[in-house]
Every structure is written in C-alpha cells, then in structure tokens.
Amino acid sequence: MTDPSGGSVQDQRDNRRGHRVERPDLTAAIDAAAETLVGVLDSAVSRHRLSVSPTQLRVLSLLSIRPEINVNGLAALLDVVPSSASRLCDRLEAIGLVRRTADPRDRREVRLVPTAAAEVLLAEVRSRRHEAVRAVLERMPARGRQDLLGALVAFGQAATMSDSGASATVRRTGIHFD
C-alpha cells in the first residue's frame, strides 16, 4: 500500500515499552537525510566568507567536471534560459573565476573554463565539506558507516541505470557510480 506521496505505508510496531512506533518510510527518510546533508554541507561553506553565491559555486563545479561545455550546455544543466547562464558567467568572469575560450574544433563556439583561482576555491570548498561530513560520520557507529556506504553505492548505481529520469541525472551531474 502507498501513501499519497508515493512512499510505502509501514505497519506500526510495538517497542519494548508497549508503545506503538511507526517505522520510518524509506523515501521520507532519504528526503530527511538529504536535507540534513545539504544543511551540513551549506554550513561548512557558509561559516567562511566566499566571494560567490551558492548558484555561482554550482556553476563552477559543473564547469570543473565538464571542460568542453558552452553557455547553452550550461543552461541546459542548470535548467535556465541561455541568457541567464550567460549573465552568471559574465559575473564569474568579472571576478576572475571563469574565462571564455574559443573551441579549437569550432571557432564559432565558446567554451567556459574555470580559472586557476576557481579551482583553488573549489578545492577549498570540497575540503571544508569533506571535513564537515567526516565529523558527522565519526559520530556514527562503525556498522552504521558500513551500512551507509553500501546503501549509497547501491542508490548511486540504481540512479544511473538507463531509464529516462536516471540518465538525465547522470547528464546533469556528471557523476557515475561503477
């Protein structure tokens, strides 16, 4: 049986004290964990003054993993109109984090390339985020960390399987789980 949100309705169980306890719905638990993870990642970055917005940081991350991308490709990944993506890149170019270069295969095309300063910024952000996640993981029992790793690998593999929605996820993020 499913609830209106598409998750499964779980039977309630008695705990040792005789109280009825509802088992967590898996999709709701994943959603809550994702929200918590986003909070951990955001707070790791927000404690430090960055010269870029979260959207600009996302653009830099995408450019870093997609070295041959142009404005239209970036707009598609961000699900925005090309003029909005171009304005984002204008601002990043103005502060020295992006440069536009001619595509050697087609001089009419312009690639978006993160600068060395952008790569340093991304490395710093990744380091802060990894440290914040590591601190949370250290508070978990070893068995919980192992279970989480297995679940995340399985989830990543399932998300990259070739159905229409999953392949869009891979195209959008550039992340593959093998």
PDB file of C-alpha atoms in Angstrom:
ATOM      1  CA  MET A   1       0.000   0.000   0.000  1.00  0.00           C
ATOM      2  CA  THR A   2       1.278   3.505  -0.716  1.00  0.00           C
ATOM      3  CA  ASP A   3       0.571   6.853   0.825  1.00  0.00           C
ATOM      4  CA  PRO A   4      -0.379   9.885  -1.328  1.00  0.00           C
ATOM      5  CA  SER A   5       3.280  10.955  -1.631  1.00  0.00           C
ATOM      6  CA  GLY A   6       4.200   7.637  -3.244  1.00  0.00           C
ATOM      7  CA  GLY A   7       6.028   6.187  -0.238  1.00  0.00           C
ATOM      8  CA  SER A   8       5.026   2.907   1.318  1.00  0.00           C
ATOM      9  CA  VAL A   9       2.844   2.898   4.378  1.00  0.00           C
ATOM     10  CA  GLN A  10       4.619   0.904   7.069  1.00  0.00           C
ATOM     11  CA  ASP A  11       2.882  -1.076   9.778  1.00  0.00           C
ATOM     12  CA  GLN A  12       3.356   0.157  13.268  1.00  0.00           C
ATOM     13  CA  ARG A  13       5.338  -1.989  15.701  1.00  0.00           C
ATOM     14  CA  ASP A  14       5.339  -2.218  19.439  1.00  0.00           C
ATOM     15  CA  ASN A  15       8.529  -1.128  21.127  1.00  0.00           C
ATOM     16  CA  ARG A  16       9.735  -2.751  24.353  1.00  0.00           C
ATOM     17  CA  ARG A  17       7.722  -0.354  26.478  1.00  0.00           C
ATOM     18  CA  GLY A  18       4.446  -1.241  24.803  1.00  0.00           C
ATOM     19  CA  HIS A  19       4.175   1.966  22.772  1.00  0.00           C
ATOM     20  CA  ARG A  20       3.293   1.812  19.120  1.00  0.00           C
ATOM     21  CA  VAL A  21       6.105   3.113  16.914  1.00  0.00           C
ATOM     22  CA  GLU A  22       5.768   3.859  13.221  1.00  0.00           C
ATOM     23  CA  ARG A  23       8.598   2.507  11.092  1.00  0.00           C
ATOM     24  CA  PRO A  24      10.150   5.248   9.012  1.00  0.00           C
ATOM     25  CA  ASP A  25       9.158   5.416   5.371  1.00  0.00           C
ATOM     26  CA  LEU A  26      12.278   4.908   3.226  1.00  0.00           C
ATOM     27  CA  THR A  27      11.588   7.756   0.800  1.00  0.00           C
ATOM     28  CA  ALA A  28      10.822  10.130   3.670  1.00  0.00           C
ATOM     29  CA  ALA A  29      13.987   9.014   5.475  1.00  0.00           C
ATOM     30  CA  ILE A  30      16.080   9.634   2.351  1.00  0.00           C
ATOM     31  CA  ASP A  31      14.475  13.037   1.879  1.00  0.00           C
ATOM     32  CA  ALA A  32      15.172  13.962   5.503  1.00  0.00           C
ATOM     33  CA  ALA A  33      18.759  12.693   5.262  1.00  0.00           C
ATOM     34  CA  ALA A  34      19.295  14.681   2.061  1.00  0.00           C
ATOM     35  CA  GLU A  35      18.002  17.829   3.769  1.00  0.00           C
ATOM     36  CA  THR A  36      20.326  17.193   6.705  1.00  0.00           C
ATOM     37  CA  LEU A  37      23.295  16.574   4.408  1.00  0.00           C
ATOM     38  CA  VAL A  38      22.594  19.776   2.468  1.00  0.00           C
ATOM     39  CA  GLY A  39      22.494  21.618   5.790  1.00  0.00           C
ATOM     40  CA  VAL A  40      25.837  20.132   6.860  1.00  0.00           C
ATOM     41  CA  LEU A  41      27.430  20.999   3.504  1.00  0.00           C
ATOM     42  CA  ASP A  42      25.969  24.506   3.417  1.00  0.00           C
ATOM     43  CA  SER A  43      27.034  25.306   6.971  1.00  0.00           C
ATOM     44  CA  ALA A  44      30.566  24.102   6.238  1.00  0.00           C
ATOM     45  CA  VAL A  45      30.792  26.686   3.477  1.00  0.00           C
ATOM     46  CA  SER A  46      28.694  29.486   4.974  1.00  0.00           C
ATOM     47  CA  ARG A  47      30.920  29.796   8.047  1.00  0.00           C
ATOM     48  CA  HIS A  48      33.565  31.212   5.716  1.00  0.00           C
ATOM     49  CA  ARG A  49      33.132  34.275   3.584  1.00  0.00           C
ATOM     50  CA  LEU A  50      33.096  33.256  -0.050  1.00  0.00           C
ATOM     51  CA  SER A  51      33.143  35.618  -2.973  1.00  0.00           C
ATOM     52  CA  VAL A  52      30.453  33.622  -4.785  1.00  0.00           C
ATOM     53  CA  SER A  53      26.819  32.681  -4.275  1.00  0.00           C
ATOM     54  CA  PRO A  54      25.672  29.056  -3.986  1.00  0.00           C
ATOM     55  CA  THR A  55      24.436  29.217  -7.605  1.00  0.00           C
ATOM     56  CA  GLN A  56      27.786  30.531  -8.808  1.00  0.00           C
ATOM     57  CA  LEU A  57      29.529  27.798  -6.828  1.00  0.00           C
ATOM     58  CA  ARG A  58      27.346  25.213  -8.565  1.00  0.00           C
ATOM     59  CA  VAL A  59      28.274  26.721 -11.949  1.00  0.00           C
ATOM     60  CA  LEU A  60      31.970  26.490 -11.106  1.00  0.00           C
ATOM     61  CA  SER A  61      31.534  22.871 -10.009  1.00  0.00           C
ATOM     62  CA  LEU A  62      29.771  21.993 -13.257  1.00  0.00           C
ATOM     63  CA  LEU A  63      32.416  23.751 -15.352  1.00  0.00           C
ATOM     64  CA  SER A  64      35.139  21.930 -13.459  1.00  0.00           C
ATOM     65  CA  ILE A  65      33.754  18.481 -14.304  1.00  0.00           C
ATOM     66  CA  ARG A  66      32.677  19.391 -17.858  1.00  0.00           C
ATOM     67  CA  PRO A  67      35.676  21.014 -19.528  1.00  0.00           C
ATOM     68  CA  GLU A  68      34.131  21.328 -23.001  1.00  0.00           C
ATOM     69  CA  ILE A  69      30.853  22.974 -22.031  1.00  0.00           C
ATOM     70  CA  ASN A  70      29.452  26.132 -23.609  1.00  0.00           C
ATOM     71  CA  VAL A  71      26.759  28.536 -22.376  1.00  0.00           C
ATOM     72  CA  ASN A  72      23.929  26.559 -23.984  1.00  0.00           C
ATOM     73  CA  GLY A  73      25.131  23.332 -22.390  1.00  0.00           C
ATOM     74  CA  LEU A  74      25.461  25.031 -19.019  1.00  0.00           C
ATOM     75  CA  ALA A  75      21.967  26.499 -19.361  1.00  0.00           C
ATOM     76  CA  ALA A  76      20.589  23.013 -20.044  1.00  0.00           C
ATOM     77  CA  LEU A  77      22.332  21.592 -16.963  1.00  0.00           C
ATOM     78  CA  LEU A  78      21.018  24.412 -14.787  1.00  0.00           C
ATOM     79  CA  ASP A  79      17.582  24.271 -16.416  1.00  0.00           C
ATOM     80  CA  VAL A  80      17.645  28.003 -17.170  1.00  0.00           C
ATOM     81  CA  VAL A  81      17.499  30.055 -20.364  1.00  0.00           C
ATOM     82  CA  PRO A  82      20.872  30.660 -22.047  1.00  0.00           C
ATOM     83  CA  SER A  83      20.778  34.406 -21.323  1.00  0.00           C
ATOM     84  CA  SER A  84      20.587  33.688 -17.566  1.00  0.00           C
ATOM     85  CA  ALA A  85      23.516  31.270 -17.787  1.00  0.00           C
ATOM     86  CA  SER A  86      25.465  33.837 -19.782  1.00  0.00           C
ATOM     87  CA  ARG A  87      24.866  36.536 -17.143  1.00  0.00           C
ATOM     88  CA  LEU A  88      26.033  34.137 -14.417  1.00  0.00           C
ATOM     89  CA  CYS A  89      29.207  33.528 -16.399  1.00  0.00           C
ATOM     90  CA  ASP A  90      29.656  37.268 -17.023  1.00  0.00           C
ATOM     91  CA  ARG A  91      29.709  37.837 -13.266  1.00  0.00           C
ATOM     92  CA  LEU A  92      32.111  34.936 -12.691  1.00  0.00           C
ATOM     93  CA  GLU A  93      34.347  36.199 -15.483  1.00  0.00           C
ATOM     94  CA  ALA A  94      34.337  39.705 -13.963  1.00  0.00           C
ATOM     95  CA  ILE A  95      35.705  38.357 -10.663  1.00  0.00           C
ATOM     96  CA  GLY A  96      38.324  36.192 -12.372  1.00  0.00           C
ATOM     97  CA  LEU A  97      36.789  32.754 -11.843  1.00  0.00           C
ATOM     98  CA  VAL A  98      35.742  31.910 -15.414  1.00  0.00           C
ATOM     99  CA  ARG A  99      37.221  32.619 -18.799  1.00  0.00           C
ATOM    100  CA  ARG A 100      35.754  32.108 -22.215  1.00  0.00           C
ATOM    101  CA  THR A 101      37.918  30.391 -24.814  1.00  0.00           C
ATOM    102  CA  ALA A 102      37.364  29.515 -28.450  1.00  0.00           C
ATOM    103  CA  ASP A 103      36.634  25.846 -29.098  1.00  0.00           C
ATOM    104  CA  PRO A 104      39.554  24.520 -31.182  1.00  0.00           C
ATOM    105  CA  ARG A 105      37.170  22.296 -33.173  1.00  0.00           C
ATOM    106  CA  ASP A 106      34.721  25.085 -33.997  1.00  0.00           C
ATOM    107  CA  ARG A 107      35.907  28.686 -33.616  1.00  0.00           C
ATOM    108  CA  ARG A 108      32.272  29.882 -33.522  1.00  0.00           C
ATOM    109  CA  GLU A 109      31.754  28.015 -30.242  1.00  0.00           C
ATOM    110  CA  VAL A 110      32.962  29.435 -26.947  1.00  0.00           C
ATOM    111  CA  ARG A 111      33.911  27.168 -24.073  1.00  0.00           C
ATOM    112  CA  LEU A 112      33.560  28.128 -20.439  1.00  0.00           C
ATOM    113  CA  VAL A 113      36.660  27.317 -18.428  1.00  0.00           C
ATOM    114  CA  PRO A 114      37.203  27.738 -14.680  1.00  0.00           C
ATOM    115  CA  THR A 115      40.371  29.672 -13.882  1.00  0.00           C
ATOM    116  CA  ALA A 116      43.101  28.518 -11.520  1.00  0.00           C
ATOM    117  CA  ALA A 117      41.529  30.749  -8.845  1.00  0.00           C
ATOM    118  CA  ALA A 118      38.212  28.925  -9.326  1.00  0.00           C
ATOM    119  CA  GLU A 119      39.917  25.547  -8.964  1.00  0.00           C
ATOM    120  CA  VAL A 120      41.552  26.723  -5.715  1.00  0.00           C
ATOM    121  CA  LEU A 121      38.171  27.934  -4.442  1.00  0.00           C
ATOM    122  CA  LEU A 122      36.511  24.617  -5.372  1.00  0.00           C
ATOM    123  CA  ALA A 123      39.269  22.630  -3.653  1.00  0.00           C
ATOM    124  CA  GLU A 124      38.816  24.732  -0.506  1.00  0.00           C
ATOM    125  CA  VAL A 125      35.044  24.220  -0.562  1.00  0.00           C
ATOM    126  CA  ARG A 126      35.439  20.466  -1.128  1.00  0.00           C
ATOM    127  CA  SER A 127      37.892  20.258   1.756  1.00  0.00           C
ATOM    128  CA  ARG A 128      35.538  22.099   4.114  1.00  0.00           C
ATOM    129  CA  ARG A 129      32.603  19.945   3.064  1.00  0.00           C
ATOM    130  CA  HIS A 130      34.568  16.712   3.425  1.00  0.00           C
ATOM    131  CA  GLU A 131      35.684  17.733   6.901  1.00  0.00           C
ATOM    132  CA  ALA A 132      32.103  18.550   7.923  1.00  0.00           C
ATOM    133  CA  VAL A 133      30.834  15.191   6.637  1.00  0.00           C
ATOM    134  CA  ARG A 134      33.771  13.371   8.238  1.00  0.00           C
ATOM    135  CA  ALA A 135      32.871  14.938  11.612  1.00  0.00           C
ATOM    136  CA  VAL A 136      29.308  13.608  11.313  1.00  0.00           C
ATOM    137  CA  LEU A 137      30.493  10.164  10.200  1.00  0.00           C
ATOM    138  CA  GLU A 138      32.834   9.934  13.195  1.00  0.00           C
ATOM    139  CA  ARG A 139      29.806  10.274  15.477  1.00  0.00           C
ATOM    140  CA  MET A 140      28.178   7.247  13.816  1.00  0.00           C
ATOM    141  CA  PRO A 141      28.889   3.665  14.892  1.00  0.00           C
ATOM    142  CA  ALA A 142      31.217   1.731  12.559  1.00  0.00           C
ATOM    143  CA  ARG A 143      28.413  -0.613  11.484  1.00  0.00           C
ATOM    144  CA  GLY A 144      26.230   2.375  10.576  1.00  0.00           C
ATOM    145  CA  ARG A 145      29.019   3.815   8.401  1.00  0.00           C
ATOM    146  CA  GLN A 146      29.438   0.493   6.587  1.00  0.00           C
ATOM    147  CA  ASP A 147      25.686   0.161   6.045  1.00  0.00           C
ATOM    148  CA  LEU A 148      25.532   3.744   4.787  1.00  0.00           C
ATOM    149  CA  LEU A 149      28.365   3.151   2.326  1.00  0.00           C
ATOM    150  CA  GLY A 150      26.662   0.075   0.897  1.00  0.00           C
ATOM    151  CA  ALA A 151      23.335   1.866   0.645  1.00  0.00           C
ATOM    152  CA  LEU A 152      24.858   4.922  -1.055  1.00  0.00           C
ATOM    153  CA  VAL A 153      26.700   2.805  -3.624  1.00  0.00           C
ATOM    154  CA  ALA A 154      23.515   0.839  -4.388  1.00  0.00           C
ATOM    155  CA  PHE A 155      21.482   4.055  -4.600  1.00  0.00           C
ATOM    156  CA  GLY A 156      24.043   5.642  -6.932  1.00  0.00           C
ATOM    157  CA  GLN A 157      24.063   2.598  -9.190  1.00  0.00           C
ATOM    158  CA  ALA A 158      20.270   2.496  -9.331  1.00  0.00           C
ATOM    159  CA  ALA A 159      20.113   6.228 -10.070  1.00  0.00           C
ATOM    160  CA  THR A 160      22.438   5.859 -13.058  1.00  0.00           C
ATOM    161  CA  MET A 161      20.564   2.947 -14.631  1.00  0.00           C
ATOM    162  CA  SER A 162      19.268   3.729 -18.082  1.00  0.00           C
ATOM    163  CA  ASP A 163      15.735   4.892 -17.591  1.00  0.00           C
ATOM    164  CA  SER A 164      14.836   8.350 -18.865  1.00  0.00           C
ATOM    165  CA  GLY A 165      14.959  10.135 -15.490  1.00  0.00           C
ATOM    166  CA  ALA A 166      18.118   8.463 -14.241  1.00  0.00           C
ATOM    167  CA  SER A 167      20.156   9.155 -17.350  1.00  0.00           C
ATOM    168  CA  ALA A 168      19.174  12.819 -17.036  1.00  0.00           C
ATOM    169  CA  THR A 169      20.635  12.758 -13.518  1.00  0.00           C
ATOM    170  CA  VAL A 170      23.950  11.492 -14.857  1.00  0.00           C
ATOM    171  CA  ARG A 171      23.970  14.093 -17.655  1.00  0.00           C
ATOM    172  CA  ARG A 172      23.146  16.863 -15.183  1.00  0.00           C
ATOM    173  CA  THR A 173      25.692  15.926 -12.505  1.00  0.00           C
ATOM    174  CA  GLY A 174      28.392  14.107 -14.442  1.00  0.00           C
ATOM    175  CA  ILE A 175      28.615  11.560 -11.619  1.00  0.00           C
ATOM    176  CA  HIS A 176      28.732   7.852 -12.448  1.00  0.00           C
ATOM    177  CA  PHE A 177      28.666   5.004  -9.928  1.00  0.00           C
ATOM    178  CA  ASP A 178      30.516   1.911 -11.153  1.00  0.00           C
TER     179      ASP A 178
END
